Tab-separated table of C-alpha atoms and ligand atoms in Angstrom:
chain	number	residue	atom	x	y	z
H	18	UNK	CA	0.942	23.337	-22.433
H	19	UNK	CA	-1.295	20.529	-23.980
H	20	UNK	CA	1.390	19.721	-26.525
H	21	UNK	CA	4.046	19.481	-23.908
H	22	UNK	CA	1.972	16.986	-21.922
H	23	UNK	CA	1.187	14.899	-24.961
H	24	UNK	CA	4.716	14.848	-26.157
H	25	UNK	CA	5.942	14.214	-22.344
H	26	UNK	CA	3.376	10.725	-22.285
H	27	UNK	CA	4.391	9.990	-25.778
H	28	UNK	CA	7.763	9.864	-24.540
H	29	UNK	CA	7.151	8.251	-21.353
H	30	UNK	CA	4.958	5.389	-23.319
H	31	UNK	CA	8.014	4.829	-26.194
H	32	UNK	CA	10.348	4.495	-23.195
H	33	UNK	CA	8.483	2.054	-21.275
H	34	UNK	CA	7.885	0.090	-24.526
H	35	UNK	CA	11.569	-0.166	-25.268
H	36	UNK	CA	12.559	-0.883	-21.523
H	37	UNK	CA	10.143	-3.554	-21.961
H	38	UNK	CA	11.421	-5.134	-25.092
H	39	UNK	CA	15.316	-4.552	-24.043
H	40	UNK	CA	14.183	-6.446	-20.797
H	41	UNK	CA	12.396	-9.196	-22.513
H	42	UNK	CA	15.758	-9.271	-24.486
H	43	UNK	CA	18.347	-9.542	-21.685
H	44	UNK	CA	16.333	-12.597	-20.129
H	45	UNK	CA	16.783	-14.450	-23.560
H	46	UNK	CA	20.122	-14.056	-23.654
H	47	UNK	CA	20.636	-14.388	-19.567
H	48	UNK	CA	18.751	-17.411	-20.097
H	49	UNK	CA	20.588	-19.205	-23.542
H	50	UNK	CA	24.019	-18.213	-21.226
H	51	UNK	CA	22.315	-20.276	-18.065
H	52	UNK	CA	21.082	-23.041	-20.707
H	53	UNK	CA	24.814	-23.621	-22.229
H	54	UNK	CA	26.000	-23.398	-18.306
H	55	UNK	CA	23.685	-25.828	-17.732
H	56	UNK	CA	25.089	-28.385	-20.254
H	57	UNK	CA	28.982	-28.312	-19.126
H	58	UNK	CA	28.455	-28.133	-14.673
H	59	UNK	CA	28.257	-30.817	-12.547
H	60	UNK	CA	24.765	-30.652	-11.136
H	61	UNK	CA	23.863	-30.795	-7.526
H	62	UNK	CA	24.605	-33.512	-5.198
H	63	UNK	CA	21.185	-35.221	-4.298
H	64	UNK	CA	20.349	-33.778	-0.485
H	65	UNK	CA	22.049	-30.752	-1.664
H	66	UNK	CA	19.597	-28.491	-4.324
H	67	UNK	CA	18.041	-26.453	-1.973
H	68	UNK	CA	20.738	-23.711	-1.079
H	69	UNK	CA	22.604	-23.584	2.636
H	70	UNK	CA	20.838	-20.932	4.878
H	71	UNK	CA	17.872	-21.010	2.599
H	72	UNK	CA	14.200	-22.852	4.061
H	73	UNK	CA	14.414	-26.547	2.916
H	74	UNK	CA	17.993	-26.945	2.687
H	75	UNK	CA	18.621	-30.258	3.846
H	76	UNK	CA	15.069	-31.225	3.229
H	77	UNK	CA	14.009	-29.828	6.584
H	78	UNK	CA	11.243	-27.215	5.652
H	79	UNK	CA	9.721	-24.691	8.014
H	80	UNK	CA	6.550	-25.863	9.935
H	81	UNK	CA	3.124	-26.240	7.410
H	82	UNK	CA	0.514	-24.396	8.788
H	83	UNK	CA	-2.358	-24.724	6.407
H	84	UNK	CA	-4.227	-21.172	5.763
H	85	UNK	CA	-6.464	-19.866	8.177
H	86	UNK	CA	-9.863	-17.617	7.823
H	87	UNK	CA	-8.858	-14.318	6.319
H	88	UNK	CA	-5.300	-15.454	5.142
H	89	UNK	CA	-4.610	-14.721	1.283
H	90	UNK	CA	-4.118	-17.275	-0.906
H	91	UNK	CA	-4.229	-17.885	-4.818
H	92	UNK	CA	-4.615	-20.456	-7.659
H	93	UNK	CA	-0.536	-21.395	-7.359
H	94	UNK	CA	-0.152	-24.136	-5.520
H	95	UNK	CA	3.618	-23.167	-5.609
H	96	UNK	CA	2.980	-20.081	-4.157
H	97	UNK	CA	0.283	-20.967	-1.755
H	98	UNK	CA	2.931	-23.449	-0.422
H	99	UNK	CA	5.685	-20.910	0.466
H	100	UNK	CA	3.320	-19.487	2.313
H	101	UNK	CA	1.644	-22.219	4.192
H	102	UNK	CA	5.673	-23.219	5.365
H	103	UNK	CA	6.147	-19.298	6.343
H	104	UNK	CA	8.919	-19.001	3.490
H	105	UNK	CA	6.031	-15.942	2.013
H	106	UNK	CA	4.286	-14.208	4.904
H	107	UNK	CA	1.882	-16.887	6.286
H	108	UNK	CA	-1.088	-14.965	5.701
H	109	UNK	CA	-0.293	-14.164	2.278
H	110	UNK	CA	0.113	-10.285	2.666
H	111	UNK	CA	1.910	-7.447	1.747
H	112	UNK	CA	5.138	-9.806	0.024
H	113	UNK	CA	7.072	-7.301	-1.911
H	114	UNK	CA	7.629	-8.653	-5.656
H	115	UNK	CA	11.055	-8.396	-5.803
H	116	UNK	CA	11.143	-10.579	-2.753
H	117	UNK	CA	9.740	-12.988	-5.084
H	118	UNK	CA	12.972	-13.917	-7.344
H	119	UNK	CA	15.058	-15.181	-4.495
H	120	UNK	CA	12.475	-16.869	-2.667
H	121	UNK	CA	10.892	-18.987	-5.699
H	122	UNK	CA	14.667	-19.650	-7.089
H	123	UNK	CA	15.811	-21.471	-3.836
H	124	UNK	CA	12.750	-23.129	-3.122
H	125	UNK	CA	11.636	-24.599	-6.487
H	126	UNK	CA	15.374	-24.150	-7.908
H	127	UNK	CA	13.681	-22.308	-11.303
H	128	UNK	CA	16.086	-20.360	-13.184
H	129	UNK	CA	16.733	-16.729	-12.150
H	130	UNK	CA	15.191	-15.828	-15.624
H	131	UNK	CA	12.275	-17.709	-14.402
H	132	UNK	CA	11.916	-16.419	-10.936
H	133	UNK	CA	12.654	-12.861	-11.921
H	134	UNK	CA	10.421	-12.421	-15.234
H	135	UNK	CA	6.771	-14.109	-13.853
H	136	UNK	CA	6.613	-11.613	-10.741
H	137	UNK	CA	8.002	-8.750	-13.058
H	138	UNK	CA	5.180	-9.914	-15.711
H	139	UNK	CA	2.935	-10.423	-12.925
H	140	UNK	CA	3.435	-6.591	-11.936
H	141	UNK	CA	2.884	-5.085	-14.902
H	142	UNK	CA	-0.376	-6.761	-15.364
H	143	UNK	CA	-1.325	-5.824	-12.046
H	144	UNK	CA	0.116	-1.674	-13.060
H	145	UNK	CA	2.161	-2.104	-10.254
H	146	UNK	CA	6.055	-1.503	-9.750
H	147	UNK	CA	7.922	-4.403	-9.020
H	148	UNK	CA	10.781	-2.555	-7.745
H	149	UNK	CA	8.285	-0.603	-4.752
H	150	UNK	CA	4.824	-2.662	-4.385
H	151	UNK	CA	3.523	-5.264	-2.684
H	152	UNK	CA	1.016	-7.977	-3.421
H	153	UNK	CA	-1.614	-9.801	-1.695
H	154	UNK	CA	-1.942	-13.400	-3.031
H	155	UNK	CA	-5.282	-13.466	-4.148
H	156	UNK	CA	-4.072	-10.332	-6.240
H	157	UNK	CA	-2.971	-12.761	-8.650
H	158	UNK	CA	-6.060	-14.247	-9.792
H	159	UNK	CA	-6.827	-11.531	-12.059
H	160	UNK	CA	-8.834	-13.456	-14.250
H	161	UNK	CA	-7.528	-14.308	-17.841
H	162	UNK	CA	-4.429	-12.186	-16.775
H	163	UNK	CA	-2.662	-15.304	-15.914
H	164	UNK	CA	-5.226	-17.130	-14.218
H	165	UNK	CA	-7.384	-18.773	-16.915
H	166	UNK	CA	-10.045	-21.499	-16.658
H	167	UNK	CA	-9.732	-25.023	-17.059
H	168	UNK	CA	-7.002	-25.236	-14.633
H	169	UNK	CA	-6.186	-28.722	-12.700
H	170	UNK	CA	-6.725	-27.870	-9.624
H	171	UNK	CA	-8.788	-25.476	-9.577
H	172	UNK	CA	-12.783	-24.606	-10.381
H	173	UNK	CA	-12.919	-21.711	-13.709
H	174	UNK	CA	-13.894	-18.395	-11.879
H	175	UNK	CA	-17.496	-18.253	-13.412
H	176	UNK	CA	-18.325	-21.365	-11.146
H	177	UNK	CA	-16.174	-20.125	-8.070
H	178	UNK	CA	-15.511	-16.858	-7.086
H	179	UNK	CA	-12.242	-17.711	-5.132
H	180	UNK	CA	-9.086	-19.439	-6.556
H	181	UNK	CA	-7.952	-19.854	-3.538
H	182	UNK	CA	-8.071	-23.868	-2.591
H	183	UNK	CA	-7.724	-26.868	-4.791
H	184	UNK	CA	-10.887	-28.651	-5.462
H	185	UNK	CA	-10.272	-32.199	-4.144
H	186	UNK	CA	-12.332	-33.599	-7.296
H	187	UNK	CA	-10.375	-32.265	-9.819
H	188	UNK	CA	-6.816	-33.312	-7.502
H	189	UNK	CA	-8.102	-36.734	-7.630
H	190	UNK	CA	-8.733	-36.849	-10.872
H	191	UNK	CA	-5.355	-35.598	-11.750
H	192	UNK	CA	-3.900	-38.072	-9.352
H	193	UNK	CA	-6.200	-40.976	-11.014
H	194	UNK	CA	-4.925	-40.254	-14.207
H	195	UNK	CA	-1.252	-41.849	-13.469
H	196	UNK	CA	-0.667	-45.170	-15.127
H	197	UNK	CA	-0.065	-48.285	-13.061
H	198	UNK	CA	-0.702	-48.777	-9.368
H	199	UNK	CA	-0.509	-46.037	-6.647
H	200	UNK	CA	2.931	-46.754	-4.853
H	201	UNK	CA	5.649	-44.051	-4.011
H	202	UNK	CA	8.333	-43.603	-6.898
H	203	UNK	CA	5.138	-43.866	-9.372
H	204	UNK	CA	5.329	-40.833	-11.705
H	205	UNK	CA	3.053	-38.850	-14.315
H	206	UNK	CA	4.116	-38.946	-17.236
H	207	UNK	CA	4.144	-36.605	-19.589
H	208	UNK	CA	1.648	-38.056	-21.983
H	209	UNK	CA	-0.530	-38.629	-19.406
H	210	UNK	CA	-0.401	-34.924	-18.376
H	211	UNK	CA	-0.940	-33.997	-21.788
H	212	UNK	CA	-4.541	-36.539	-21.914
H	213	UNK	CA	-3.276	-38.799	-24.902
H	214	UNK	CA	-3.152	-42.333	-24.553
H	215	UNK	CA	-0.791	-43.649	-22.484
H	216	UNK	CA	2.279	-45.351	-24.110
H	217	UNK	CA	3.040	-47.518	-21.246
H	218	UNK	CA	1.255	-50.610	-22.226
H	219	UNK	CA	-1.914	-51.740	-22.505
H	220	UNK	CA	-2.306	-53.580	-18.904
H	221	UNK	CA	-1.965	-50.248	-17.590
H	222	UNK	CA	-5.516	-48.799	-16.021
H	223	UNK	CA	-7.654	-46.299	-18.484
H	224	UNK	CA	-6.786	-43.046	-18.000
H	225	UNK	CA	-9.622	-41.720	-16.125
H	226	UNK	CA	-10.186	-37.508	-16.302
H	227	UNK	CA	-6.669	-37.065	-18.524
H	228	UNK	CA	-6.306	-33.542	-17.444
H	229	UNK	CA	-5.588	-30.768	-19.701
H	230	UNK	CA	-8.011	-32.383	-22.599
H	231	UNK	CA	-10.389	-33.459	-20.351
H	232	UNK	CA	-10.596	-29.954	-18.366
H	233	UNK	CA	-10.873	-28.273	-21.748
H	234	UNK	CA	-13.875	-30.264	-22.986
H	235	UNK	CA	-15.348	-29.797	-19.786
H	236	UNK	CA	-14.963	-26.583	-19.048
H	237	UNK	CA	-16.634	-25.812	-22.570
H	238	UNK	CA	-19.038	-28.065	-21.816
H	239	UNK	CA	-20.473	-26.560	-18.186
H	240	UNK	CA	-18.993	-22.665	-18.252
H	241	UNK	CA	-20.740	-20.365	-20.580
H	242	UNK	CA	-17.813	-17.756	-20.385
H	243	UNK	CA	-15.199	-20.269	-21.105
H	244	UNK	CA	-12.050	-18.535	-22.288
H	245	UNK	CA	-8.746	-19.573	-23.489
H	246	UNK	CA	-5.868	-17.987	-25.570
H	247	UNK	CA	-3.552	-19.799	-26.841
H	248	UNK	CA	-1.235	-18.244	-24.312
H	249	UNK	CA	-3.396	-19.238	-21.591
H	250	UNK	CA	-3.166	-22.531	-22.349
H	251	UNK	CA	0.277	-22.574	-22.683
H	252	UNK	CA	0.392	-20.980	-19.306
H	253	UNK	CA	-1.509	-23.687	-18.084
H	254	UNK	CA	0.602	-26.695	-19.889
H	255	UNK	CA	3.689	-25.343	-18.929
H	256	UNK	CA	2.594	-24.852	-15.296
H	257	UNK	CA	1.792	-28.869	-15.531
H	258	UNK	CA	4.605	-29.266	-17.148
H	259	UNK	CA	6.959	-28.181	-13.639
H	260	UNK	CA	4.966	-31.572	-12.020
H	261	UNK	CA	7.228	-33.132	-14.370
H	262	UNK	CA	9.971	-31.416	-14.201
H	263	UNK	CA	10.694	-29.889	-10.215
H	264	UNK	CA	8.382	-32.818	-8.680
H	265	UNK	CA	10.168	-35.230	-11.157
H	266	UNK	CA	6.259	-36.533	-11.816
H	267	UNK	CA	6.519	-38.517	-8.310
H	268	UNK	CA	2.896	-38.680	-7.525
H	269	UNK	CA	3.490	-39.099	-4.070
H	270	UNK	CA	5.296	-35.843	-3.943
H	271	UNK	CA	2.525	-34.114	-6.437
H	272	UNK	CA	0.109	-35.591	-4.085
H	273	UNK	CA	0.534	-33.588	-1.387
H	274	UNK	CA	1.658	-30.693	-3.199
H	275	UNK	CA	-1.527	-30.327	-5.098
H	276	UNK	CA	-3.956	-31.564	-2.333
H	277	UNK	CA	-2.535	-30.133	0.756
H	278	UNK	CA	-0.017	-27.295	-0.947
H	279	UNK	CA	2.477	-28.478	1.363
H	280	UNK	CA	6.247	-29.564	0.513
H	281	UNK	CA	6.891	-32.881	1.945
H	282	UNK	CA	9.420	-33.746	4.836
H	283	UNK	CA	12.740	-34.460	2.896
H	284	UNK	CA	11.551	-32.958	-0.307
H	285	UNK	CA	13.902	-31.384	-2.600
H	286	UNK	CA	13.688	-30.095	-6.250
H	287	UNK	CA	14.140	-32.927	-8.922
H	288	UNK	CA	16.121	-29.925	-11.086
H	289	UNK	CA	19.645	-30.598	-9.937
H	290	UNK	CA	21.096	-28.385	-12.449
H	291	UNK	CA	22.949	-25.280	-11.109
H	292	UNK	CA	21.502	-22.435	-12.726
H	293	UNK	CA	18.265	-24.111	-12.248
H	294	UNK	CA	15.057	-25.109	-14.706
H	295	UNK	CA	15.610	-22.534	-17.399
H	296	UNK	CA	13.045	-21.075	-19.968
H	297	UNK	CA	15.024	-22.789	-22.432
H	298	UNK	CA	14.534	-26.424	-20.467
H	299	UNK	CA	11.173	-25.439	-19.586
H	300	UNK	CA	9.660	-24.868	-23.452
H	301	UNK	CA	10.953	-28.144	-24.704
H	302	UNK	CA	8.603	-29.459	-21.822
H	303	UNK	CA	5.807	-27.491	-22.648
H	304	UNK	CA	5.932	-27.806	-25.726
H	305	UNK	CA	6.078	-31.434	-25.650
H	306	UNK	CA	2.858	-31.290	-23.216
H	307	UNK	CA	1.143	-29.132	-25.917
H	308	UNK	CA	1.689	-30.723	-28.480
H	309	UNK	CA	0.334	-34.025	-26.950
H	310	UNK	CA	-2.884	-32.593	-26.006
H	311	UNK	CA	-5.630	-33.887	-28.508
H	312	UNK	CA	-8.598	-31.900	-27.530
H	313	UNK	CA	-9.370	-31.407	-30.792
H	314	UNK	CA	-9.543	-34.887	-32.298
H	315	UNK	CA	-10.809	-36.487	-29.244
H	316	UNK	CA	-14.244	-36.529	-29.193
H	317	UNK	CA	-17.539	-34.082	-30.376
H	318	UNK	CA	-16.182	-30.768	-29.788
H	319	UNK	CA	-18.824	-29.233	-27.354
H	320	UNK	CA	-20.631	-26.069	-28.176
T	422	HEM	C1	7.255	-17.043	-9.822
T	422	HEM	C2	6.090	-16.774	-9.412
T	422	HEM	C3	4.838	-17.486	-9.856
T	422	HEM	C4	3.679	-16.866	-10.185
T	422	HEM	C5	3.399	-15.369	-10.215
T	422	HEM	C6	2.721	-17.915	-10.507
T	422	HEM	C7	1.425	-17.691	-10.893
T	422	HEM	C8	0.488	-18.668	-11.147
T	422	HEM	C9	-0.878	-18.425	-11.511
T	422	HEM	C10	-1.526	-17.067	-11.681
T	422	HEM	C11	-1.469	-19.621	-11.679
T	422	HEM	C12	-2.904	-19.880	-12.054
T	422	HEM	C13	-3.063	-20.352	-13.456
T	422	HEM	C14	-4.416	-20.980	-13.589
T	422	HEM	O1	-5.426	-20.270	-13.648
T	422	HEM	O2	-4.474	-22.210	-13.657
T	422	HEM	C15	-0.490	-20.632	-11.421
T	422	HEM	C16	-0.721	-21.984	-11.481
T	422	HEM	C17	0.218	-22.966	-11.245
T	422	HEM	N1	1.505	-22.749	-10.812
T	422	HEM	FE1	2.386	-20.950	-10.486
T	422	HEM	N2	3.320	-19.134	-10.364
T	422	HEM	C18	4.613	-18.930	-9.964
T	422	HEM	C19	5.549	-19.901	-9.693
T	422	HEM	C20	5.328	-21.263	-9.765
T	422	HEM	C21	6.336	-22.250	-9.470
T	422	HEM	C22	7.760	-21.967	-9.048
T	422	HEM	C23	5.749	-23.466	-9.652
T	422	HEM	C24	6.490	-24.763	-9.421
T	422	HEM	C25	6.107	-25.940	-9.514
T	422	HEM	C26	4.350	-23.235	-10.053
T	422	HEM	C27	3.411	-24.208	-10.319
T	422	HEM	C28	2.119	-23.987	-10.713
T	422	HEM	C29	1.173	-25.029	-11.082
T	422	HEM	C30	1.429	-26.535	-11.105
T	422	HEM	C31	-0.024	-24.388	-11.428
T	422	HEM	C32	-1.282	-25.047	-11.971
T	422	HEM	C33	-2.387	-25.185	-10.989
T	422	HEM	C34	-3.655	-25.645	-11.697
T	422	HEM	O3	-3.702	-25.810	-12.923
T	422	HEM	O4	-4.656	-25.856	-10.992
T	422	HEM	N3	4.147	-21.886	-10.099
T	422	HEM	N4	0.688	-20.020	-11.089
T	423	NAG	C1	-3.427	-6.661	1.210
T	423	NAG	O1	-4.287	-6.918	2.276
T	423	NAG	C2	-4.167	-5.985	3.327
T	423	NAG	C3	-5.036	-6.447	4.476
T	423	NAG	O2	-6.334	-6.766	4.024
T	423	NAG	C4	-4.564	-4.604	2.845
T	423	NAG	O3	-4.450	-3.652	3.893
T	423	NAG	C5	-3.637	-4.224	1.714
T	423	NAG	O4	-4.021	-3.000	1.165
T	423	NAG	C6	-3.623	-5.293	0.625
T	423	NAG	N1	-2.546	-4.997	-0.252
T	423	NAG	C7	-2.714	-4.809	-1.541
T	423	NAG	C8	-1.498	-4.569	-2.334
T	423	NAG	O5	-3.835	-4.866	-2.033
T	424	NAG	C1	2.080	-20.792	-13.991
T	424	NAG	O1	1.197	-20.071	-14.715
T	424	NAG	C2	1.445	-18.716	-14.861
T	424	NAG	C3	0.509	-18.305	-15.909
T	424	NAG	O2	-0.584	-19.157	-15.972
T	424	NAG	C4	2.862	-18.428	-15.288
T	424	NAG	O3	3.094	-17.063	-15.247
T	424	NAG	C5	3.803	-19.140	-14.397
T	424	NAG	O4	5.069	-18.989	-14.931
T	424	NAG	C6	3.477	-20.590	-14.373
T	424	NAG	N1	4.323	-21.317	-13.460
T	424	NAG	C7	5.002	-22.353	-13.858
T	424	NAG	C8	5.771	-23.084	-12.872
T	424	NAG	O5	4.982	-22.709	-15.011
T	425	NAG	C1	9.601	-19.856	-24.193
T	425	NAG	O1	10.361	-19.035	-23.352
T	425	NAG	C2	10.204	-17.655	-23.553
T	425	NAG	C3	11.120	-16.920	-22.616
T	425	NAG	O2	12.440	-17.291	-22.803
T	425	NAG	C4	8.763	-17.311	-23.291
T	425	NAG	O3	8.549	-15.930	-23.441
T	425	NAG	C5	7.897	-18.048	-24.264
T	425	NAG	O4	6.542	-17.769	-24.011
T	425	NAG	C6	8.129	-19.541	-24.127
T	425	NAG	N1	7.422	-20.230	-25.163
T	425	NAG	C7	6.699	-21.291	-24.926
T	425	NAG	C8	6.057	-21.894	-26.114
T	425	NAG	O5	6.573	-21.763	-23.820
């Protein structure tokens, strides 16, 4: 009887294990076959990435309604966005993950590697089914299950006990840290995102609050229960690191996406490639953002 149930978990636990690796395996290859698409289509006609029949196509997005008392909301800005247009339930509520895929694909255009694994990986960390549950927003905030402190926008969890709303300080300081004078087209580069020197020229302003670095130090500095794996922090730099990619680094787009979580009238994703920003795309970007990041070197580490 005992040995039966043992053996039956044992079993259960080995299969989930090996669903889980054969999964993580078919989005490699999914995405390398989306990567080489990439390469050899024509990509989408400017006015055209957002799909027909989808919310933003043409650049005309449903109404923003920013989120009101007792709405749901979480430390995604991309997320908190769909919802604030009504593309996710407006009050953040209930959303079924494998609505998730679709939704995040046509809005953002990320890969359907992408937009399928985070909400499935989001799931299991939550012990949830992605296939049959549902998830509240603020659900994802789990803290140091993906959401991790020294984030941009937001305030680490030990100082704030919501996620849910940028804090305008650390927005601005974001926005500050763009070379060159505030005027639409102006991007962030990806130096910049990364806190090294920018390689613009010297005429350019200081970079004032470079933000990954910067929030690192800081965040040492001021929060006792600071925390970061590496994979947290490559969470974080690759999250950056779709400013630069689906907002093209156009601070006047980033500016209102980060301060209001609101997609602008007109605004389309800068990835005009059919299948979409791929992991493949995405990790030369991250890595690129990592790599620049010299926490380390800049400065008295603090204890
Ligand atoms: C597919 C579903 C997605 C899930 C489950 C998800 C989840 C998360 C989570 C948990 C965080 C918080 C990390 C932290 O503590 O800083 C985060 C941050 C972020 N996400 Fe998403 N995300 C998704 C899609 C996207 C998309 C499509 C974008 C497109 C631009 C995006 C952009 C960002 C950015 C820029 C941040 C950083 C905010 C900050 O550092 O303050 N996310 N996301
Ligand atoms: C989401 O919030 C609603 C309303 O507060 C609640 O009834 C529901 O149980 C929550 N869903 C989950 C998955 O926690
Ligand atoms: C944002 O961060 C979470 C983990 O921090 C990750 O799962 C998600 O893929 C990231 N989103 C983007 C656009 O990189
Ligand atoms: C690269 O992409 C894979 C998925 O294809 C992901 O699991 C991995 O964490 C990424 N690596 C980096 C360094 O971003």
């Amino acid at each position: 009887m005992f040995l039966a149930t043992a053996l039956r978990r044992i079993a259960r636990g080995t299969l989930a294990s090996l669903s889980r690796g054969a999964f993580f395996a078919f989005i490699v290859v999914w995405d390398i076959a989306l990567v080489l698409v990439n390469l050899v289509a024509f990509k989408r006609k400017v006015g055209h990435v957002t799909p027909k029949g989808h919310p933003g196509a043409g650049g005309v997005w449903p109404e923003y309604i920013p989120p009101r008392a007792g709405d749901s909301r979480c430390a995604c800005p991309a997320l908190n966005a769909m919802s604030n247009h009504g593309i996710l339930p407006r009050n953040g509520r209930n959303i079924p993950f494998r609505e998730l895929p679709g939704k995040v694909r046509a809005t953002y255009n990320f890969s359907p590697t992408f937009s399928l694994f985070v909400p499935r990986y989001m799931a299991s960390i939550l012990g949830r089914s992605f296939s049959k549950d549902t998830l509240n927003l603020s659900d994802i905030d789990v803290h140091n299950g993906i959401e991790h402190d020294a984030s941009l926008t937001r305030e680490d969890t030990y100082h704030a006990k919501s996620q849910a709303l940028p804090l305008p300080a650390l927005v601005a300081a974001l926005l500050r840290s763009a070379t060159g004078p505030p005027q639409p087209g102006h991007t962030l580069a990806e130096d910049e995102l990364a806190g090294s020197e920018s390689k613009s020229g010297k005429d350019t302003p200081e970079l004032e609050g470079p933000p990954y670095a910067d929030r690192r130090r800081e965040a040492r500095a001021t929060n006792p229960q600071y925390s970061q794996s590496f994979n947290a922090k490559m969470f974080g730099t690759s999250n950056a690191s779709g400013l630069t990619t689906i907002f093209g680094g156009r601070m006047d787009d980033i500016r209102v996406f980060l301060a209001e979580e609101r997609l602008p009238a007109g605004w389309e994703s800068r990835v005009r490639e059919p299948m979409g920003l791929t992991f493949g795309a995405f990790n030369v970007t991250a890595i690129r953002v990592e790599l620049g990041i010299e926490e380390e070197v800049r400065g008295p580490a603090v204890p």
